[in-house]
Amino acid sequence: MSMMMEELNLLQTRFRLDPRSWSELKNEVQGWSFPLSDLLEEKPREQVLRQIKDLLGTANLSVASSMLVKRISFAFLIPLALFSLYQKRVTGSTWNVSLLTPLESDSLWVPSIVMDLSEVQEVNAENRSSERTELFRWMFQQHFAPWVNGIRCSVNISEITLWENVFVYIKWMYQTMRGEASSVECKRQIEEDYQALISDPTLSLDQKGTNPFIAFSQESFTHNRKTCCLAYLTSLRPQHCKTCPVNCSARESSSN
C-alpha cells in the first residue's frame, strides 16, 4: 500500500521521517549514520556509543546511551501515528530503521529517522484491537527490547530509564494528536490506543513478558519523570530538566 502525500508530510515534518530505505542511502551518506541493527552487535554498538559520547560532550557511555534512546524514540512515533491517525500498520519480519546524522551536526544531535514504509497495510476495522496488539509487540518486544538489552550489555544504565525515555515522547505524541483531533470519535480512538499501550498488564513488551510502560502511567507520574535521563551531564542542557525527579525533589525540599 502506498502512502498518501498528506501522511508523508506529517511524518516528515513532525517526526523527522526520511522515507527512503537504508540500502538506498548507505552508499551516499556522508554524515555519521547507522542502522539500529548495529545495536545488536558488540563492536558496532560500542563504536556508536563512543561517537555519541564525543558528539554530546559527555564523560561516560551511560549518558550517551540514554541520549541515543531519546533520539531513537521518534522512530516509534511514526508507526503509532500511522495506526491511530490513518488506520495503517507497518509490517514486516524485520524493522529496517536507521538514524541519519547530517555531515555537520551541531551539539544537539537531531538525526532524521530513515524508515522504509513500503510494507504498510490497511488496518481491518473488525480486527483493529488484535492488529494494534501485534503492532505494539512487533515494535517493542521484537525490536526495542533487544536494542535495550544490547545497550545494557555495553553500558551500566537502568533499563527503566531507557523505557521511560521512549514513554515521554509517546505520551507527548498522543496528547498532541488528541488535542488536534477533528472529531469526538477520532479523540476516542486515539485515547483508546494510548491506554491500550501504557495500561494493559497483559501486554508483553519486553523480554521478561511484562509491560514496562505501566510503571509510568500512574497518576503520580503524570507530570514528573520517575527516572533522570542524564541530559544534564551533556553539553545539551547542563542542568536538570523541569520534570526530572532530582529537580522536583530539590524543589520540594526547599519549600518545606
PDB file of C-alpha atoms in Angstrom:
ATOM      1  CA  MET A   1       0.000   0.000   0.000  1.00  0.00           C
ATOM      2  CA  SER A   2       1.380   3.423  -0.958  1.00  0.00           C
ATOM      3  CA  MET A   3       1.486   6.374   1.427  1.00  0.00           C
ATOM      4  CA  MET A   4      -0.637   9.469   0.809  1.00  0.00           C
ATOM      5  CA  MET A   5       1.198  12.797   0.441  1.00  0.00           C
ATOM      6  CA  GLU A   6      -0.637  14.222   3.472  1.00  0.00           C
ATOM      7  CA  GLU A   7       0.536  11.307   5.601  1.00  0.00           C
ATOM      8  CA  LEU A   8       4.148  11.575   4.482  1.00  0.00           C
ATOM      9  CA  ASN A   9       4.191  15.339   5.042  1.00  0.00           C
ATOM     10  CA  LEU A  10       3.041  14.973   8.638  1.00  0.00           C
ATOM     11  CA  LEU A  11       5.538  12.213   9.398  1.00  0.00           C
ATOM     12  CA  GLN A  12       8.387  14.144   7.790  1.00  0.00           C
ATOM     13  CA  THR A  13       7.706  17.485   9.451  1.00  0.00           C
ATOM     14  CA  ARG A  14       6.717  16.274  12.916  1.00  0.00           C
ATOM     15  CA  PHE A  15       8.802  13.110  13.347  1.00  0.00           C
ATOM     16  CA  ARG A  16      11.771  13.786  11.023  1.00  0.00           C
ATOM     17  CA  LEU A  17      10.972  10.832   8.759  1.00  0.00           C
ATOM     18  CA  ASP A  18      13.166  10.076   5.765  1.00  0.00           C
ATOM     19  CA  PRO A  19      11.020   7.510   3.869  1.00  0.00           C
ATOM     20  CA  ARG A  20      13.871   6.039   1.855  1.00  0.00           C
ATOM     21  CA  SER A  21      15.462   2.696   2.677  1.00  0.00           C
ATOM     22  CA  TRP A  22      18.909   2.322   4.207  1.00  0.00           C
ATOM     23  CA  SER A  23      20.048   0.370   1.136  1.00  0.00           C
ATOM     24  CA  GLU A  24      19.278   3.464  -0.981  1.00  0.00           C
ATOM     25  CA  LEU A  25      21.229   5.761   1.321  1.00  0.00           C
ATOM     26  CA  LYS A  26      24.189   3.879   2.722  1.00  0.00           C
ATOM     27  CA  ASN A  27      26.469   4.418  -0.276  1.00  0.00           C
ATOM     28  CA  GLU A  28      25.816   8.166  -0.466  1.00  0.00           C
ATOM     29  CA  VAL A  29      25.644   9.059   3.232  1.00  0.00           C
ATOM     30  CA  GLN A  30      28.460  11.414   4.208  1.00  0.00           C
ATOM     31  CA  GLY A  31      27.495  12.228   7.783  1.00  0.00           C
ATOM     32  CA  TRP A  32      27.660   9.869  10.759  1.00  0.00           C
ATOM     33  CA  SER A  33      24.713   7.486  10.395  1.00  0.00           C
ATOM     34  CA  PHE A  34      23.904   3.874  11.208  1.00  0.00           C
ATOM     35  CA  PRO A  35      21.132   1.240  11.122  1.00  0.00           C
ATOM     36  CA  LEU A  36      19.693   0.411  14.538  1.00  0.00           C
ATOM     37  CA  SER A  37      20.516  -3.231  13.911  1.00  0.00           C
ATOM     38  CA  ASP A  38      24.090  -2.184  14.818  1.00  0.00           C
ATOM     39  CA  LEU A  39      22.936  -2.094  18.454  1.00  0.00           C
ATOM     40  CA  LEU A  40      22.659  -5.885  18.436  1.00  0.00           C
ATOM     41  CA  GLU A  41      26.376  -6.428  17.829  1.00  0.00           C
ATOM     42  CA  GLU A  42      29.082  -5.541  20.340  1.00  0.00           C
ATOM     43  CA  LYS A  43      31.699  -3.761  18.191  1.00  0.00           C
ATOM     44  CA  PRO A  44      29.324  -1.603  16.075  1.00  0.00           C
ATOM     45  CA  ARG A  45      27.272  -0.777  19.191  1.00  0.00           C
ATOM     46  CA  GLU A  46      30.271   0.397  21.192  1.00  0.00           C
ATOM     47  CA  GLN A  47      31.521   2.466  18.267  1.00  0.00           C
ATOM     48  CA  VAL A  48      28.122   4.171  18.043  1.00  0.00           C
ATOM     49  CA  LEU A  49      28.080   4.935  21.778  1.00  0.00           C
ATOM     50  CA  ARG A  50      31.614   6.353  21.740  1.00  0.00           C
ATOM     51  CA  GLN A  51      30.734   8.640  18.824  1.00  0.00           C
ATOM     52  CA  ILE A  52      27.638   9.906  20.638  1.00  0.00           C
ATOM     53  CA  LYS A  53      29.686  10.472  23.800  1.00  0.00           C
ATOM     54  CA  ASP A  54      32.156  12.633  21.892  1.00  0.00           C
ATOM     55  CA  LEU A  55      29.453  14.456  19.934  1.00  0.00           C
ATOM     56  CA  LEU A  56      27.485  15.412  23.049  1.00  0.00           C
ATOM     57  CA  GLY A  57      30.499  16.292  25.146  1.00  0.00           C
ATOM     58  CA  THR A  58      29.744  13.883  27.947  1.00  0.00           C
ATOM     59  CA  ALA A  59      32.144  11.906  30.080  1.00  0.00           C
ATOM     60  CA  ASN A  60      30.612   8.435  30.009  1.00  0.00           C
ATOM     61  CA  LEU A  61      28.749   5.936  27.866  1.00  0.00           C
ATOM     62  CA  SER A  62      25.743   5.721  30.201  1.00  0.00           C
ATOM     63  CA  VAL A  63      24.787   9.282  29.299  1.00  0.00           C
ATOM     64  CA  ALA A  64      25.412   8.561  25.609  1.00  0.00           C
ATOM     65  CA  SER A  65      23.137   5.506  25.726  1.00  0.00           C
ATOM     66  CA  SER A  66      20.306   7.472  27.327  1.00  0.00           C
ATOM     67  CA  MET A  67      20.570  10.226  24.704  1.00  0.00           C
ATOM     68  CA  LEU A  68      20.673   7.607  21.954  1.00  0.00           C
ATOM     69  CA  VAL A  69      17.403   6.078  23.124  1.00  0.00           C
ATOM     70  CA  LYS A  70      15.804   9.520  23.312  1.00  0.00           C
ATOM     71  CA  ARG A  71      16.682  10.051  19.645  1.00  0.00           C
ATOM     72  CA  ILE A  72      15.525   6.552  18.726  1.00  0.00           C
ATOM     73  CA  SER A  73      12.169   7.323  20.355  1.00  0.00           C
ATOM     74  CA  PHE A  74      10.964   9.231  17.310  1.00  0.00           C
ATOM     75  CA  ALA A  75      11.149   6.023  15.294  1.00  0.00           C
ATOM     76  CA  PHE A  76       8.352   4.591  17.453  1.00  0.00           C
ATOM     77  CA  LEU A  77       6.105   7.585  16.948  1.00  0.00           C
ATOM     78  CA  ILE A  78       5.887   7.021  13.197  1.00  0.00           C
ATOM     79  CA  PRO A  79       4.140   3.590  13.219  1.00  0.00           C
ATOM     80  CA  LEU A  80       1.957   4.637  16.175  1.00  0.00           C
ATOM     81  CA  ALA A  81       0.796   7.801  14.395  1.00  0.00           C
ATOM     82  CA  LEU A  82       0.141   5.867  11.194  1.00  0.00           C
ATOM     83  CA  PHE A  83      -2.035   3.434  13.106  1.00  0.00           C
ATOM     84  CA  SER A  84      -4.042   5.928  15.173  1.00  0.00           C
ATOM     85  CA  LEU A  85      -4.458   8.670  12.572  1.00  0.00           C
ATOM     86  CA  TYR A  86      -4.556   6.820   9.258  1.00  0.00           C
ATOM     87  CA  GLN A  87      -5.507   3.240  10.170  1.00  0.00           C
ATOM     88  CA  LYS A  88      -2.367   1.799   8.604  1.00  0.00           C
ATOM     89  CA  ARG A  89       0.044  -0.700  10.121  1.00  0.00           C
ATOM     90  CA  VAL A  90       3.753  -1.092   9.412  1.00  0.00           C
ATOM     91  CA  THR A  91       4.523  -4.777   8.873  1.00  0.00           C
ATOM     92  CA  GLY A  92       7.463  -6.988   8.005  1.00  0.00           C
ATOM     93  CA  SER A  93       9.609  -9.617   9.640  1.00  0.00           C
ATOM     94  CA  THR A  94      12.265  -7.020  10.500  1.00  0.00           C
ATOM     95  CA  TRP A  95      12.093  -3.296  11.121  1.00  0.00           C
ATOM     96  CA  ASN A  96      14.534  -1.513   8.855  1.00  0.00           C
ATOM     97  CA  VAL A  97      15.114   1.770  10.668  1.00  0.00           C
ATOM     98  CA  SER A  98      18.275   3.903  10.841  1.00  0.00           C
ATOM     99  CA  LEU A  99      19.443   7.241  12.214  1.00  0.00           C
ATOM    100  CA  LEU A 100      20.750   9.692   9.619  1.00  0.00           C
ATOM    101  CA  THR A 101      23.032  12.395  11.023  1.00  0.00           C
ATOM    102  CA  PRO A 102      23.933  15.408   8.846  1.00  0.00           C
ATOM    103  CA  LEU A 103      27.573  15.779   7.895  1.00  0.00           C
ATOM    104  CA  GLU A 104      27.902  18.885  10.073  1.00  0.00           C
ATOM    105  CA  SER A 105      25.661  18.067  13.019  1.00  0.00           C
ATOM    106  CA  ASP A 106      25.536  20.574  15.879  1.00  0.00           C
ATOM    107  CA  SER A 107      25.780  19.644  19.548  1.00  0.00           C
ATOM    108  CA  LEU A 108      22.030  19.000  19.773  1.00  0.00           C
ATOM    109  CA  TRP A 109      22.375  15.935  17.528  1.00  0.00           C
ATOM    110  CA  VAL A 110      18.930  15.762  15.907  1.00  0.00           C
ATOM    111  CA  PRO A 111      19.127  12.933  13.336  1.00  0.00           C
ATOM    112  CA  SER A 112      16.484  12.026  10.776  1.00  0.00           C
ATOM    113  CA  ILE A 113      14.658   8.709  11.064  1.00  0.00           C
ATOM    114  CA  VAL A 114      15.286   6.590   7.970  1.00  0.00           C
ATOM    115  CA  MET A 115      12.419   4.127   7.667  1.00  0.00           C
ATOM    116  CA  ASP A 116      11.284   2.117   4.680  1.00  0.00           C
ATOM    117  CA  LEU A 117       7.467   2.281   4.667  1.00  0.00           C
ATOM    118  CA  SER A 118       6.961   0.060   1.645  1.00  0.00           C
ATOM    119  CA  GLU A 119       5.453  -2.646   3.865  1.00  0.00           C
ATOM    120  CA  VAL A 120       2.361  -0.865   5.162  1.00  0.00           C
ATOM    121  CA  GLN A 121      -1.111  -2.369   5.125  1.00  0.00           C
ATOM    122  CA  GLU A 122      -4.567  -1.027   5.855  1.00  0.00           C
ATOM    123  CA  VAL A 123      -5.974  -1.965   9.250  1.00  0.00           C
ATOM    124  CA  ASN A 124      -9.032  -4.212   9.244  1.00  0.00           C
ATOM    125  CA  ALA A 125     -11.623  -2.368  11.356  1.00  0.00           C
ATOM    126  CA  GLU A 126     -13.078  -5.628  12.665  1.00  0.00           C
ATOM    127  CA  ASN A 127      -9.672  -6.817  13.888  1.00  0.00           C
ATOM    128  CA  ARG A 128      -8.340  -3.434  14.953  1.00  0.00           C
ATOM    129  CA  SER A 129      -7.697  -4.400  18.579  1.00  0.00           C
ATOM    130  CA  SER A 130      -5.712  -7.536  17.716  1.00  0.00           C
ATOM    131  CA  GLU A 131      -3.767  -5.726  14.967  1.00  0.00           C
ATOM    132  CA  ARG A 132      -2.910  -2.989  17.466  1.00  0.00           C
ATOM    133  CA  THR A 133      -1.538  -5.574  19.895  1.00  0.00           C
ATOM    134  CA  GLU A 134       0.512  -7.157  17.109  1.00  0.00           C
ATOM    135  CA  LEU A 135       1.947  -3.755  16.203  1.00  0.00           C
ATOM    136  CA  PHE A 136       2.890  -2.981  19.816  1.00  0.00           C
ATOM    137  CA  ARG A 137       4.635  -6.321  20.263  1.00  0.00           C
ATOM    138  CA  TRP A 138       6.355  -6.076  16.894  1.00  0.00           C
ATOM    139  CA  MET A 139       7.864  -2.693  17.739  1.00  0.00           C
ATOM    140  CA  PHE A 140       8.751  -3.145  21.384  1.00  0.00           C
ATOM    141  CA  GLN A 141       9.191  -6.853  22.102  1.00  0.00           C
ATOM    142  CA  GLN A 142      10.834  -7.795  18.807  1.00  0.00           C
ATOM    143  CA  HIS A 143      12.913  -4.658  18.289  1.00  0.00           C
ATOM    144  CA  PHE A 144      13.198  -2.158  21.138  1.00  0.00           C
ATOM    145  CA  ALA A 145      13.714  -4.743  23.897  1.00  0.00           C
ATOM    146  CA  PRO A 146      16.649  -6.389  22.054  1.00  0.00           C
ATOM    147  CA  TRP A 147      18.153  -2.939  21.376  1.00  0.00           C
ATOM    148  CA  VAL A 148      17.875  -2.077  25.083  1.00  0.00           C
ATOM    149  CA  ASN A 149      19.415  -5.396  26.092  1.00  0.00           C
ATOM    150  CA  GLY A 150      22.249  -4.816  23.633  1.00  0.00           C
ATOM    151  CA  ILE A 151      22.953  -1.361  25.037  1.00  0.00           C
ATOM    152  CA  ARG A 152      22.923  -2.679  28.592  1.00  0.00           C
ATOM    153  CA  CYS A 153      25.490  -5.331  27.643  1.00  0.00           C
ATOM    154  CA  SER A 154      27.901  -2.462  26.943  1.00  0.00           C
ATOM    155  CA  VAL A 155      26.745   0.148  29.467  1.00  0.00           C
ATOM    156  CA  ASN A 156      25.698   0.172  33.100  1.00  0.00           C
ATOM    157  CA  ILE A 157      22.372   2.002  32.921  1.00  0.00           C
ATOM    158  CA  SER A 158      18.923   1.332  34.327  1.00  0.00           C
ATOM    159  CA  GLU A 159      16.565  -0.406  31.919  1.00  0.00           C
ATOM    160  CA  ILE A 160      13.661   1.591  33.327  1.00  0.00           C
ATOM    161  CA  THR A 161      15.380   4.862  32.346  1.00  0.00           C
ATOM    162  CA  LEU A 162      15.601   3.752  28.724  1.00  0.00           C
ATOM    163  CA  TRP A 163      11.936   2.699  28.644  1.00  0.00           C
ATOM    164  CA  GLU A 164      10.878   5.982  30.225  1.00  0.00           C
ATOM    165  CA  ASN A 165      12.833   7.917  27.597  1.00  0.00           C
ATOM    166  CA  VAL A 166      10.536   6.385  24.978  1.00  0.00           C
ATOM    167  CA  PHE A 167       7.409   6.765  27.108  1.00  0.00           C
ATOM    168  CA  VAL A 168       7.888  10.530  27.437  1.00  0.00           C
ATOM    169  CA  TYR A 169       7.726  11.005  23.657  1.00  0.00           C
ATOM    170  CA  ILE A 170       4.866   8.553  23.209  1.00  0.00           C
ATOM    171  CA  LYS A 171       2.846  10.436  25.820  1.00  0.00           C
ATOM    172  CA  TRP A 172       3.614  13.763  24.130  1.00  0.00           C
ATOM    173  CA  MET A 173       2.564  12.428  20.720  1.00  0.00           C
ATOM    174  CA  TYR A 174      -0.769  11.001  21.855  1.00  0.00           C
ATOM    175  CA  GLN A 175      -1.618  14.154  23.818  1.00  0.00           C
ATOM    176  CA  THR A 176      -0.825  16.251  20.751  1.00  0.00           C
ATOM    177  CA  MET A 177      -2.873  14.048  18.407  1.00  0.00           C
ATOM    178  CA  ARG A 178      -5.810  14.029  20.804  1.00  0.00           C
ATOM    179  CA  GLY A 179      -5.725  17.834  21.083  1.00  0.00           C
ATOM    180  CA  GLU A 180      -5.682  18.218  17.297  1.00  0.00           C
ATOM    181  CA  ALA A 181      -8.316  15.565  16.531  1.00  0.00           C
ATOM    182  CA  SER A 182     -11.224  16.906  14.479  1.00  0.00           C
ATOM    183  CA  SER A 183     -13.957  14.637  15.837  1.00  0.00           C
ATOM    184  CA  VAL A 184     -15.082  13.032  19.076  1.00  0.00           C
ATOM    185  CA  GLU A 185     -14.676   9.581  17.511  1.00  0.00           C
ATOM    186  CA  CYS A 186     -11.101  10.302  16.492  1.00  0.00           C
ATOM    187  CA  LYS A 187     -10.270  11.572  20.007  1.00  0.00           C
ATOM    188  CA  ARG A 188     -11.811   8.421  21.487  1.00  0.00           C
ATOM    189  CA  GLN A 189      -9.801   6.160  19.229  1.00  0.00           C
ATOM    190  CA  ILE A 190      -6.525   7.955  19.960  1.00  0.00           C
ATOM    191  CA  GLU A 191      -7.136   7.743  23.712  1.00  0.00           C
ATOM    192  CA  GLU A 192      -8.061   4.076  23.425  1.00  0.00           C
ATOM    193  CA  ASP A 193      -4.835   3.298  21.551  1.00  0.00           C
ATOM    194  CA  TYR A 194      -2.776   5.184  24.126  1.00  0.00           C
ATOM    195  CA  GLN A 195      -4.360   3.430  27.100  1.00  0.00           C
ATOM    196  CA  ALA A 196      -4.016   0.037  25.414  1.00  0.00           C
ATOM    197  CA  LEU A 197      -0.264   0.616  25.141  1.00  0.00           C
ATOM    198  CA  ILE A 198       0.520   2.037  28.579  1.00  0.00           C
ATOM    199  CA  SER A 199      -2.053   0.425  30.875  1.00  0.00           C
ATOM    200  CA  ASP A 200      -2.580  -3.188  29.789  1.00  0.00           C
ATOM    201  CA  PRO A 201      -0.786  -5.514  32.270  1.00  0.00           C
ATOM    202  CA  THR A 202      -1.251  -8.469  29.914  1.00  0.00           C
ATOM    203  CA  LEU A 203       0.620  -6.746  27.081  1.00  0.00           C
ATOM    204  CA  SER A 204       4.073  -8.325  26.782  1.00  0.00           C
ATOM    205  CA  LEU A 205       6.533  -5.716  25.503  1.00  0.00           C
ATOM    206  CA  ASP A 206       9.892  -6.624  26.998  1.00  0.00           C
ATOM    207  CA  GLN A 207      11.826  -9.866  27.081  1.00  0.00           C
ATOM    208  CA  LYS A 208      10.565 -10.617  30.586  1.00  0.00           C
ATOM    209  CA  GLY A 209       6.988 -10.766  29.331  1.00  0.00           C
ATOM    210  CA  THR A 210       5.838  -7.570  31.073  1.00  0.00           C
ATOM    211  CA  ASN A 211       4.646  -4.106  30.081  1.00  0.00           C
ATOM    212  CA  PRO A 212       7.265  -1.578  31.335  1.00  0.00           C
ATOM    213  CA  PHE A 213       5.070   1.416  30.457  1.00  0.00           C
ATOM    214  CA  ILE A 214       2.683   0.646  33.316  1.00  0.00           C
ATOM    215  CA  ALA A 215       5.278   1.977  35.781  1.00  0.00           C
ATOM    216  CA  PHE A 216       4.949   5.445  34.207  1.00  0.00           C
ATOM    217  CA  SER A 217       1.191   5.511  33.610  1.00  0.00           C
ATOM    218  CA  GLN A 218       0.183   6.108  37.233  1.00  0.00           C
ATOM    219  CA  GLU A 219      -1.344   9.442  38.200  1.00  0.00           C
ATOM    220  CA  SER A 220       1.611  10.385  40.403  1.00  0.00           C
ATOM    221  CA  PHE A 221       3.905  10.356  37.369  1.00  0.00           C
ATOM    222  CA  THR A 222       1.657  12.395  35.086  1.00  0.00           C
ATOM    223  CA  HIS A 223       3.856  15.496  35.153  1.00  0.00           C
ATOM    224  CA  ASN A 224       7.222  14.387  36.525  1.00  0.00           C
ATOM    225  CA  ARG A 225       9.621  11.717  35.362  1.00  0.00           C
ATOM    226  CA  LYS A 226      10.304   8.717  37.546  1.00  0.00           C
ATOM    227  CA  THR A 227      13.958   8.499  36.468  1.00  0.00           C
ATOM    228  CA  CYS A 228      16.620  11.002  35.433  1.00  0.00           C
ATOM    229  CA  CYS A 229      17.527  10.867  31.721  1.00  0.00           C
ATOM    230  CA  LEU A 230      21.071  12.216  32.452  1.00  0.00           C
ATOM    231  CA  ALA A 231      20.775  15.040  29.908  1.00  0.00           C
ATOM    232  CA  TYR A 232      22.254  17.444  32.461  1.00  0.00           C
ATOM    233  CA  LEU A 233      25.597  15.660  32.019  1.00  0.00           C
ATOM    234  CA  THR A 234      25.850  16.669  28.356  1.00  0.00           C
ATOM    235  CA  SER A 235      26.582  19.939  26.608  1.00  0.00           C
ATOM    236  CA  LEU A 236      22.900  19.987  25.531  1.00  0.00           C
ATOM    237  CA  ARG A 237      21.478  21.060  28.878  1.00  0.00           C
ATOM    238  CA  PRO A 238      23.923  21.494  31.782  1.00  0.00           C
ATOM    239  CA  GLN A 239      21.096  21.414  34.320  1.00  0.00           C
ATOM    240  CA  HIS A 240      18.280  19.079  35.330  1.00  0.00           C
ATOM    241  CA  CYS A 241      15.080  19.101  33.243  1.00  0.00           C
ATOM    242  CA  LYS A 242      11.994  20.671  34.825  1.00  0.00           C
ATOM    243  CA  THR A 243      10.339  17.252  35.087  1.00  0.00           C
ATOM    244  CA  CYS A 244      13.445  15.499  36.449  1.00  0.00           C
ATOM    245  CA  PRO A 245      12.825  13.685  39.771  1.00  0.00           C
ATOM    246  CA  VAL A 246      16.103  15.122  41.088  1.00  0.00           C
ATOM    247  CA  ASN A 247      14.971  18.661  40.304  1.00  0.00           C
ATOM    248  CA  CYS A 248      11.485  18.054  41.703  1.00  0.00           C
ATOM    249  CA  SER A 249      12.869  16.602  44.942  1.00  0.00           C
ATOM    250  CA  ALA A 250      15.089  19.661  45.356  1.00  0.00           C
ATOM    251  CA  ARG A 251      12.108  21.988  44.907  1.00  0.00           C
ATOM    252  CA  GLU A 252      10.063  20.043  47.429  1.00  0.00           C
ATOM    253  CA  SER A 253      12.911  20.137  49.976  1.00  0.00           C
ATOM    254  CA  SER A 254      13.371  23.902  49.595  1.00  0.00           C
ATOM    255  CA  SER A 255       9.652  24.536  50.091  1.00  0.00           C
ATOM    256  CA  ASN A 256       9.456  22.508  53.338  1.00  0.00           C
TER     257      ASN A 256
END
